[in-house]
Coordinates of C-alpha atoms in Angstrom, one line a residue:
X1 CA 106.8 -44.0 188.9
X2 CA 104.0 -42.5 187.9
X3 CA 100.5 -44.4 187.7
X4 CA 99.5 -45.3 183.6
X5 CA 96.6 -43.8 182.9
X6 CA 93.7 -46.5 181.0
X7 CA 91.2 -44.8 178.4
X8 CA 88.8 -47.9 178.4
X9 CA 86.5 -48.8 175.9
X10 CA 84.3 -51.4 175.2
X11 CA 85.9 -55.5 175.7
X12 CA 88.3 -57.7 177.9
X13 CA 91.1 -55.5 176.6
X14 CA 91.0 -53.2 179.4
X15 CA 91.1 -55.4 181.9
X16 CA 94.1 -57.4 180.6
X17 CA 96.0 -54.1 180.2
X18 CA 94.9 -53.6 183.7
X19 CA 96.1 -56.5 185.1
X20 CA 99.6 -56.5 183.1
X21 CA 100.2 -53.2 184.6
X22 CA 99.4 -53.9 188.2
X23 CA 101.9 -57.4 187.4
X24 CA 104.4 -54.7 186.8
X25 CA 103.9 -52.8 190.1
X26 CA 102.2 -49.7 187.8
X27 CA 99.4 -47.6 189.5
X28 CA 96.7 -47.3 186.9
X29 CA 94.5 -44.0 187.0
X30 CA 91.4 -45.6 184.6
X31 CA 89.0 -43.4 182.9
X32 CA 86.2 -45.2 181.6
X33 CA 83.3 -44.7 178.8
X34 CA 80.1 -44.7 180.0
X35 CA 77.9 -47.3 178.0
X36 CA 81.3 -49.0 176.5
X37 CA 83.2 -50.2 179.0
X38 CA 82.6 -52.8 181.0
X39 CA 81.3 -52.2 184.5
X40 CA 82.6 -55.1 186.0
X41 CA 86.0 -53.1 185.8
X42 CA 85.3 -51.3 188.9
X43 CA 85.7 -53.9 190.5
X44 CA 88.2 -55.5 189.0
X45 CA 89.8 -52.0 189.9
X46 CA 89.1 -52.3 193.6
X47 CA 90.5 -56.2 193.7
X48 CA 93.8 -55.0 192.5
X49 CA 94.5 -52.1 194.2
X50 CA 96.2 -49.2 193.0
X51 CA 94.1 -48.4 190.3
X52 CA 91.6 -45.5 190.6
X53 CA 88.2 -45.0 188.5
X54 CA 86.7 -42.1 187.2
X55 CA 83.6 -42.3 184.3
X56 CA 83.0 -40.2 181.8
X57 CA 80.4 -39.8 178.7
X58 CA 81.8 -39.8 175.4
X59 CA 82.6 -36.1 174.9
X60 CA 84.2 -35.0 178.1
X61 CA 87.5 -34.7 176.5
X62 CA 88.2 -31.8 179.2
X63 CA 87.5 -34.3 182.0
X64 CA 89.7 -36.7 180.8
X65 CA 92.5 -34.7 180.6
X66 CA 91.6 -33.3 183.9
X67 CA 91.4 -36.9 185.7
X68 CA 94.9 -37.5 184.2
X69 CA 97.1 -34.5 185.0
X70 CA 95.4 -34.6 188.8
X71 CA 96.3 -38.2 189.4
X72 CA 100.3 -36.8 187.7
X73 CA 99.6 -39.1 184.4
X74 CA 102.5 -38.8 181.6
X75 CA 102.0 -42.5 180.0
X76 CA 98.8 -43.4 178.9
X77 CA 96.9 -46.4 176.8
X78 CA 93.6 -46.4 174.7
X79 CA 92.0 -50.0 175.0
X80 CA 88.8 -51.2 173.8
X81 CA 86.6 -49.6 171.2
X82 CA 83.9 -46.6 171.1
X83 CA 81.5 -47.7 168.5
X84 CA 81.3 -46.0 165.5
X85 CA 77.8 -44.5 165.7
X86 CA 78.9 -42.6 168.7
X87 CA 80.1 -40.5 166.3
X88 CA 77.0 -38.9 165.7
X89 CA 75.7 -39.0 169.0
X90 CA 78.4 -37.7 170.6
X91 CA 78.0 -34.3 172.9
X92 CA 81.6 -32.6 172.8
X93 CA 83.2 -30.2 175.8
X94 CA 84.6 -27.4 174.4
X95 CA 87.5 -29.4 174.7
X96 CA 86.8 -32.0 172.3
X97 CA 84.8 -29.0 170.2
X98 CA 88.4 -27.6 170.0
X99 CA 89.4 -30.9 168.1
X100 CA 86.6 -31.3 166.1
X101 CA 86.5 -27.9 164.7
X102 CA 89.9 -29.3 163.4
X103 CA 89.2 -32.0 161.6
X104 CA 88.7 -32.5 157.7
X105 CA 86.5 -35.7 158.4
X106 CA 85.2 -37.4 161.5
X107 CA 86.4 -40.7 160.4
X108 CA 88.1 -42.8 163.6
X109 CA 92.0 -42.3 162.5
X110 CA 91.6 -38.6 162.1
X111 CA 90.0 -38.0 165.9
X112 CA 91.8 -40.4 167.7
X113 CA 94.8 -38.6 166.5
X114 CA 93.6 -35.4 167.4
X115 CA 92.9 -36.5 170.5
X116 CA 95.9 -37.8 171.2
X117 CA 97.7 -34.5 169.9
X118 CA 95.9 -32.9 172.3
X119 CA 96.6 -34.9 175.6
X120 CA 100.3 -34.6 174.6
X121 CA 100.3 -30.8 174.5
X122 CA 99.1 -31.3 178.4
X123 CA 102.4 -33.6 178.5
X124 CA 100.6 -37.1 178.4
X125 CA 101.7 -39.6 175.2
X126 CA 100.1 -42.9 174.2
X127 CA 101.9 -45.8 174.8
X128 CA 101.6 -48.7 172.1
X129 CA 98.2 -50.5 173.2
X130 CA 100.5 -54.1 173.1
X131 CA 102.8 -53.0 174.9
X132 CA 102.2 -54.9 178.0
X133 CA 100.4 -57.9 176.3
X134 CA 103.1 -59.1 173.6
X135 CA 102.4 -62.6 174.4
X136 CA 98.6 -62.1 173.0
X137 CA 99.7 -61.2 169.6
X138 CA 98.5 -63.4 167.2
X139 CA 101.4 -65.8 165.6
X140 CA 101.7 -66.5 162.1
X141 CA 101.0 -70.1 160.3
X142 CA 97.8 -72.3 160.9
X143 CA 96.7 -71.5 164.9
X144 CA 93.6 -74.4 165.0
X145 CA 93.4 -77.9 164.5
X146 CA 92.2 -77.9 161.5
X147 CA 94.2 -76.8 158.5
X148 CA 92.6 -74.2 155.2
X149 CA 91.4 -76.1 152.0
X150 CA 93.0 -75.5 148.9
X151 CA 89.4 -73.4 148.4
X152 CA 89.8 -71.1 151.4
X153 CA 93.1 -69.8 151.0
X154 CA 91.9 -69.0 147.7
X155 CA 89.5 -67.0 149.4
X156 CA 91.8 -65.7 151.8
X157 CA 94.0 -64.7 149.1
X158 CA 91.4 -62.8 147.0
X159 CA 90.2 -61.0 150.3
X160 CA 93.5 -60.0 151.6
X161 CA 93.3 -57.3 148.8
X162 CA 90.5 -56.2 149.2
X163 CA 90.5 -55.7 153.2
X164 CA 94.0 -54.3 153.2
X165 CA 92.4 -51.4 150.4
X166 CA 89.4 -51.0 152.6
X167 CA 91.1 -50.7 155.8
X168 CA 92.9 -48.3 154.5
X169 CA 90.7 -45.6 154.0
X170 CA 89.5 -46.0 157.2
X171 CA 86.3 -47.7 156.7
X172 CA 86.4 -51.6 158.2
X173 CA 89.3 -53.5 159.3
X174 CA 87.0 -57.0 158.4
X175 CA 85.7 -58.3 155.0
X176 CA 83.7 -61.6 154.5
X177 CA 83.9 -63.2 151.6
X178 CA 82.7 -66.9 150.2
X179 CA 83.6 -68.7 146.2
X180 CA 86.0 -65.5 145.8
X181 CA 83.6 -62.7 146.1
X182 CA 82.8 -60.2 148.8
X183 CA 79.9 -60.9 150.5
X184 CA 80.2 -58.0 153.5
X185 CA 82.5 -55.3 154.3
X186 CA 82.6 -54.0 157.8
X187 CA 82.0 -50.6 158.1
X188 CA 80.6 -48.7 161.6
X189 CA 78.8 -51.7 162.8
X190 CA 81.6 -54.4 164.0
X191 CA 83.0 -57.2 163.0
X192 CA 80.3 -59.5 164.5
X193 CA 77.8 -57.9 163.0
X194 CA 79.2 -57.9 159.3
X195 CA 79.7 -61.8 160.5
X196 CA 75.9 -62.0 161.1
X197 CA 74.9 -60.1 157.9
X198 CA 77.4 -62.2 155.9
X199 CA 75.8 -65.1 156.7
X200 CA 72.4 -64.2 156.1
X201 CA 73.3 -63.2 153.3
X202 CA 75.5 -66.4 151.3
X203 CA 74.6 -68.7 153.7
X204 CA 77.5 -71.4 155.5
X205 CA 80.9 -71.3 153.8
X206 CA 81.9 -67.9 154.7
X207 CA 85.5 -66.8 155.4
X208 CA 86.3 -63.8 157.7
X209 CA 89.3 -61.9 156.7
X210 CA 90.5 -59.5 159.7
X211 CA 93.3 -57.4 159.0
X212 CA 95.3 -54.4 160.7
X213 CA 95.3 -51.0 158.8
X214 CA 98.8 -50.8 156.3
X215 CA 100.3 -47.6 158.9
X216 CA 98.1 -49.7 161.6
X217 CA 99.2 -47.1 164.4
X218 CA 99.6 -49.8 167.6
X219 CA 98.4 -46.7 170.3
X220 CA 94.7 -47.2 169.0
X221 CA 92.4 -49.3 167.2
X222 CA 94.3 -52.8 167.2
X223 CA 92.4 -55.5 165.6
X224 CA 91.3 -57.2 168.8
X225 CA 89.1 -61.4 168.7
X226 CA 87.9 -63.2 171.3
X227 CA 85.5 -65.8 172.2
X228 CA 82.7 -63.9 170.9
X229 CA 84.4 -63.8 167.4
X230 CA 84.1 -67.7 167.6
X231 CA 80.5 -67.4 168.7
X232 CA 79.7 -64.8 166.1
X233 CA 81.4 -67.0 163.3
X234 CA 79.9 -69.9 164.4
X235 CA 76.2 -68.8 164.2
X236 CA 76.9 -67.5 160.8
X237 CA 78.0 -70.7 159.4
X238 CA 81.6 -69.0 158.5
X239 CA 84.5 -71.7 158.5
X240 CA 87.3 -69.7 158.5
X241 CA 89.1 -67.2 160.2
X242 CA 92.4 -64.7 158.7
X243 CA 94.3 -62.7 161.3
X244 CA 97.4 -60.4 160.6
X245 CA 99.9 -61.8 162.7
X246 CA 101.9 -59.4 164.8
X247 CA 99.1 -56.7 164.6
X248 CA 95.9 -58.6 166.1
X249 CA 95.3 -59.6 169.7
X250 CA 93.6 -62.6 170.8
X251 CA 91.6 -61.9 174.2
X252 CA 91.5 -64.8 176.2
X253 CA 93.8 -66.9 173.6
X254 CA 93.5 -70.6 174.9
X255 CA 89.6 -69.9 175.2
X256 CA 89.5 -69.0 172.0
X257 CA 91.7 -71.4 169.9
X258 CA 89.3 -74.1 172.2
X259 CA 86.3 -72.4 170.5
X260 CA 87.5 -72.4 167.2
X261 CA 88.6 -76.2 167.4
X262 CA 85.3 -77.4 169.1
X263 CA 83.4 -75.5 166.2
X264 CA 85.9 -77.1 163.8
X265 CA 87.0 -74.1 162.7
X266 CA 90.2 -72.5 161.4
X267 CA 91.9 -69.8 162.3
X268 CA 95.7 -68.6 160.6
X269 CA 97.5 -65.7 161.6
X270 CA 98.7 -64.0 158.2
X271 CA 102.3 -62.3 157.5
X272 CA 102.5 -58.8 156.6
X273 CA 103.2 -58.9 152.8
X274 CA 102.6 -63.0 152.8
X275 CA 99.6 -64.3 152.0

């Protein structure tokens, strides 16, 4: 078969799709973003065996493609993020200019599409981002210890509306929100950082509401939490944690849930059209 070919971000997730595809006896041809990705995953590359690396800036679009079609790539998966800002940092090929010359705004749905448009005209399509990781999906019901108040599902409630509209346009997949009232909406700067800023701002009591987009597309930009969300959470003084269950991963699962119960916090997974 032919090797999968690994777009990878920032995060674990790369690596766990990495390993989950060497499981499976799948070469991996692994194209990696210079100042997101890990570098660790070189060698994680090299212990496996049968994965290739080749690093690129953000903007080499042409190089990419290039590194794929060489290395006879049709299936490929987009794990980990790019950070927002990037955005206007970025220094396109005339590749990527190609795209961007497109596009109606430069907001993350509309160029990953692109993108991906543009690797399947050189016969390369996106696999679903899960695929090989099912078992990390978050599950639905209560996932810690400890159990929500009657006071925080009210809170989950109210921000379940709001994040699902917000999310929508394309602008944060994470609200925070304490007494029934927004306190911070995630926009370019990540979820632990509208953590931190939340809890400067109202203080302990803080719930984190993380939800998937309402067309989340599963090829790109899957709500992903790890330890570090825990950690972030923690530090902020927030006690509670929403996920949409079926739609979020959970890097390093029993790590986390460990977190979340030392900190005595709790974490649900939420149903699709449930509260």
């Amino acid at each position: 078969m032919p090797p999968i070919g690994l777009i990878a971000g920032n995060g674990r997730f790369p690596f766990l799709v990495l390993r989950a595809a060497r499981q499976l006896g799948r070469e991996v041809a692994i194209v990696a973003i210079e100042g997101e990705a890990f570098p660790e995953i070189a060698a994680l590359a090299a212990e496996l065996g049968g994965a290739t690396i080749t690093w690129i800036r953000v903007g080499q679009l042409g190089k990419c493609i290039k590194t794929f079609t060489e290395a006879g790539v049709t299936e490929a998966v987009m794990a980990g993020q790019v950070k927002h800002v990037k955005l206007f940092d970025v220094v396109p090929d005339l590749t990527l200019l190609s795209v961007l010359t497109r596009l109606k705004a430069r907001n993350t749905d509309a160029l990953i599409a692109a993108v991906v448009d543009v690797l399947k005209d050189h016969g390369i399509t996106f696999m679903d981002s899960t695929a090989l990781l099912a078992e990390l999906m978050v599950k639905p019901g209560v996932l810690t210890e400890a159990a929500p108040s009657d006071a925080m599902r009210a809170d989950f409630e109210f921000g379940y509306g709001v994040a699902d509209v917000i999310a929508g346009l394309d602008i944060g997949q994470t609200i925070v929100v304490k007494a029934r009232a927004v306190v911070a909406v995630e926009a370019m700067e990540g979820t632990d950082d509208t953590i931190a800023r939340a809890g400067s701002l109202a203080g302990a009591g803080t719930r984190v509401v993380k939800v998937a987009k309402p067309r989340q597309d599963m090829r790109f930009a899957v709500p992903v939490v790890g330890v570090a969300t825990i950690d972030a959470m923690a530090r902020a003084g927030a006690d509670g944690l929403s996920l949409d269950a079926g739609k979020t991963l959970i890097v390093d699962g029993p790590a986390f849930l460990a977190a979340a119960n030392r900190a005595g916090l709790v974490v649900v997974g939420r149903e699709r059209g449930r509260s």
